[in-house]
Every structure is written in structure tokens, then in C-alpha cells.
Amino acid sequence: MRVAVSVSTCIIAMTMTVPVTTFADQAVRGKALYTEHCQVCHQPDGRGAQGVAPPLQNTVGRYVDQPSGREYLVSVPLTGMTGMVEMEGMRFLGRMPSFAGLADEDIAAVLRYVLAQFNGISDADWLTPQWVAQMRSRGGSPGLTYALRAKLAKGLR
């Protein structure tokens, strides 16, 4: 009897310490990461800062419908990007830093937040930490990410 109680206690204790990630947890984590790492340039509302950082609001969601667009969305925070970006009649010449130091889970969470909060896209089942890890393993550079963006821009017009 004593062994059964000990085993039950261990199982309950193990279950209580295993983190369960819910969509609500991811949203809270994504918002916190955005606030910490992105907001200073892209602003709290995702509208960007003129001449400094392009808007994320109602702009990046257009990439989710195509595989190369999804690759681009994940590559931006992983590799950063350098080059001229023109959006909504404004030009942005700068360098977005890489956030490759963030965990795959964090990259996925912040991107899900940006897509949901600023682009109205809550269905991003493709955006998993595993997929981010796969993209990370491919490597890349700010210049390659910029080239992918330019290629996508031609196809979206």
C-alpha cells in the first residue's frame, strides 16, 4: 500500500511540473517578447516609425499564404535584414538586427503575436518551434533575407 501511494505521489508531482503551453500562454509570451525586443522600433501598435522601422500592422500578413512568404517571415527575426524597404509610400533604409539568440519557441510566439495582433491572422498552425528550428538549420544572412523579400514583393504586385 505504501509503495502505491508513493508511486501515485510521484506521478502527480511529475504531472504538475510539466509545463503545458496553451494558446493563451503563447499570446502572453509573444506580447512580452514583442514589447521587449520589437516595440522600440516598430512601436506598440505595430505601425512602425517613419524612416526607422516599417509597419508590421496590416502588412506582414500578406506573406502567410505562400511557402516562400512563410520562410521570409521566420528569416527576418532569425537573420535580421539589411536594405531599402518601401512600404505605404515610405522608404526605410536600415538594418534590422538578428534575434537568433531567442529560442525557437520565442521566435514562433512573437511572430504569432504580430500576425494575430497586427494582421488579424490567428490561424498560424504552420508556425511551430519545430518549423523555426528547421529554418534556423538552413542558415542565412541579412542580405539573403532581403533578396527573398524583394523576390516576394515582385510576385505580390
mmCIF file of N, CA and C in Angstrom, residues 23 26 74 78 103-109 111-112 124-136:
data_model
loop_
_atom_site.group_PDB
_atom_site.id
_atom_site.type_symbol
_atom_site.label_atom_id
_atom_site.label_comp_id
_atom_site.label_asym_id
_atom_site.label_seq_id
_atom_site.Cartn_x
_atom_site.Cartn_y
_atom_site.Cartn_z
ATOM 1 N N PHE A 23 -2.547 28.281 -26.077
ATOM 2 C CA PHE A 23 -2.541 29.429 -26.978
ATOM 3 C C PHE A 23 -2.493 30.728 -26.187
ATOM 4 N N GLN A 26 1.031 31.316 -25.109
ATOM 5 C CA GLN A 26 1.835 31.772 -26.247
ATOM 6 C C GLN A 26 1.554 33.234 -26.558
ATOM 7 N N VAL A 74 9.882 34.052 -41.013
ATOM 8 C CA VAL A 74 10.722 33.460 -39.967
ATOM 9 C C VAL A 74 12.174 33.899 -40.129
ATOM 10 N N LEU A 78 15.283 35.708 -37.471
ATOM 11 C CA LEU A 78 16.429 34.817 -37.303
ATOM 12 C C LEU A 78 17.725 35.423 -37.833
ATOM 13 N N ALA A 103 15.057 31.626 -28.389
ATOM 14 C CA ALA A 103 14.710 30.222 -28.609
ATOM 15 C C ALA A 103 13.691 30.100 -29.736
ATOM 16 N N ASP A 104 13.642 28.945 -30.351
ATOM 17 C CA ASP A 104 12.682 28.691 -31.430
ATOM 18 C C ASP A 104 11.248 28.951 -30.964
ATOM 19 N N GLU A 105 10.940 28.564 -29.728
ATOM 20 C CA GLU A 105 9.613 28.787 -29.161
ATOM 21 C C GLU A 105 9.308 30.283 -29.091
ATOM 22 N N ASP A 106 10.317 31.079 -28.761
ATOM 23 C CA ASP A 106 10.125 32.514 -28.638
ATOM 24 C C ASP A 106 9.916 33.182 -29.995
ATOM 25 N N ILE A 107 10.692 32.757 -30.987
ATOM 26 C CA ILE A 107 10.512 33.302 -32.345
ATOM 27 C C ILE A 107 9.094 32.997 -32.826
ATOM 28 N N ALA A 108 8.649 31.756 -32.635
ATOM 29 C CA ALA A 108 7.292 31.379 -33.046
ATOM 30 C C ALA A 108 6.251 32.193 -32.294
ATOM 31 N N ALA A 109 6.439 32.402 -30.999
ATOM 32 C CA ALA A 109 5.461 33.128 -30.186
ATOM 33 C C ALA A 109 5.358 34.584 -30.613
ATOM 34 N N LEU A 111 6.155 35.936 -33.520
ATOM 35 C CA LEU A 111 5.575 36.020 -34.865
ATOM 36 C C LEU A 111 4.070 35.758 -34.836
ATOM 37 N N ARG A 112 3.642 34.797 -34.040
ATOM 38 C CA ARG A 112 2.207 34.546 -33.899
ATOM 39 C C ARG A 112 1.506 35.781 -33.337
ATOM 40 N N ALA A 124 -2.304 30.213 -37.537
ATOM 41 C CA ALA A 124 -0.907 30.064 -37.973
ATOM 42 C C ALA A 124 -0.372 28.734 -37.462
ATOM 43 N N ASP A 125 -1.119 27.658 -37.739
ATOM 44 C CA ASP A 125 -0.720 26.334 -37.273
ATOM 45 C C ASP A 125 0.635 25.894 -37.822
ATOM 46 N N TRP A 126 1.023 26.436 -38.942
ATOM 47 C CA TRP A 126 2.316 26.120 -39.554
ATOM 48 C C TRP A 126 3.481 26.679 -38.749
ATOM 49 N N LEU A 127 3.225 27.674 -37.937
ATOM 50 C CA LEU A 127 4.277 28.398 -37.228
ATOM 51 C C LEU A 127 4.567 27.727 -35.891
ATOM 52 N N THR A 128 5.378 26.682 -35.951
ATOM 53 C CA THR A 128 5.727 25.910 -34.763
ATOM 54 C C THR A 128 7.210 26.107 -34.437
ATOM 55 N N PRO A 129 7.586 25.830 -33.202
ATOM 56 C CA PRO A 129 9.016 25.878 -32.865
ATOM 57 C C PRO A 129 9.844 24.920 -33.726
ATOM 58 N N GLN A 130 9.266 23.794 -34.094
ATOM 59 C CA GLN A 130 9.979 22.827 -34.940
ATOM 60 C C GLN A 130 10.258 23.418 -36.319
ATOM 61 N N TRP A 131 9.286 24.145 -36.847
ATOM 62 C CA TRP A 131 9.473 24.749 -38.164
ATOM 63 C C TRP A 131 10.511 25.859 -38.087
ATOM 64 N N VAL A 132 10.487 26.641 -36.995
ATOM 65 C CA VAL A 132 11.502 27.673 -36.806
ATOM 66 C C VAL A 132 12.889 27.022 -36.732
ATOM 67 N N ALA A 133 12.987 25.904 -36.018
ATOM 68 C CA ALA A 133 14.271 25.194 -35.911
ATOM 69 C C ALA A 133 14.744 24.723 -37.284
ATOM 70 N N GLN A 134 13.820 24.245 -38.094
ATOM 71 C CA GLN A 134 14.164 23.816 -39.449
ATOM 72 C C GLN A 134 14.699 24.995 -40.265
ATOM 73 N N MET A 135 14.044 26.130 -40.160
ATOM 74 C CA MET A 135 14.505 27.325 -40.874
ATOM 75 C C MET A 135 15.864 27.781 -40.339
ATOM 76 N N ARG A 136 16.047 27.695 -39.047
ATOM 77 C CA ARG A 136 17.319 28.086 -38.438
ATOM 78 C C ARG A 136 18.458 27.209 -38.957
#
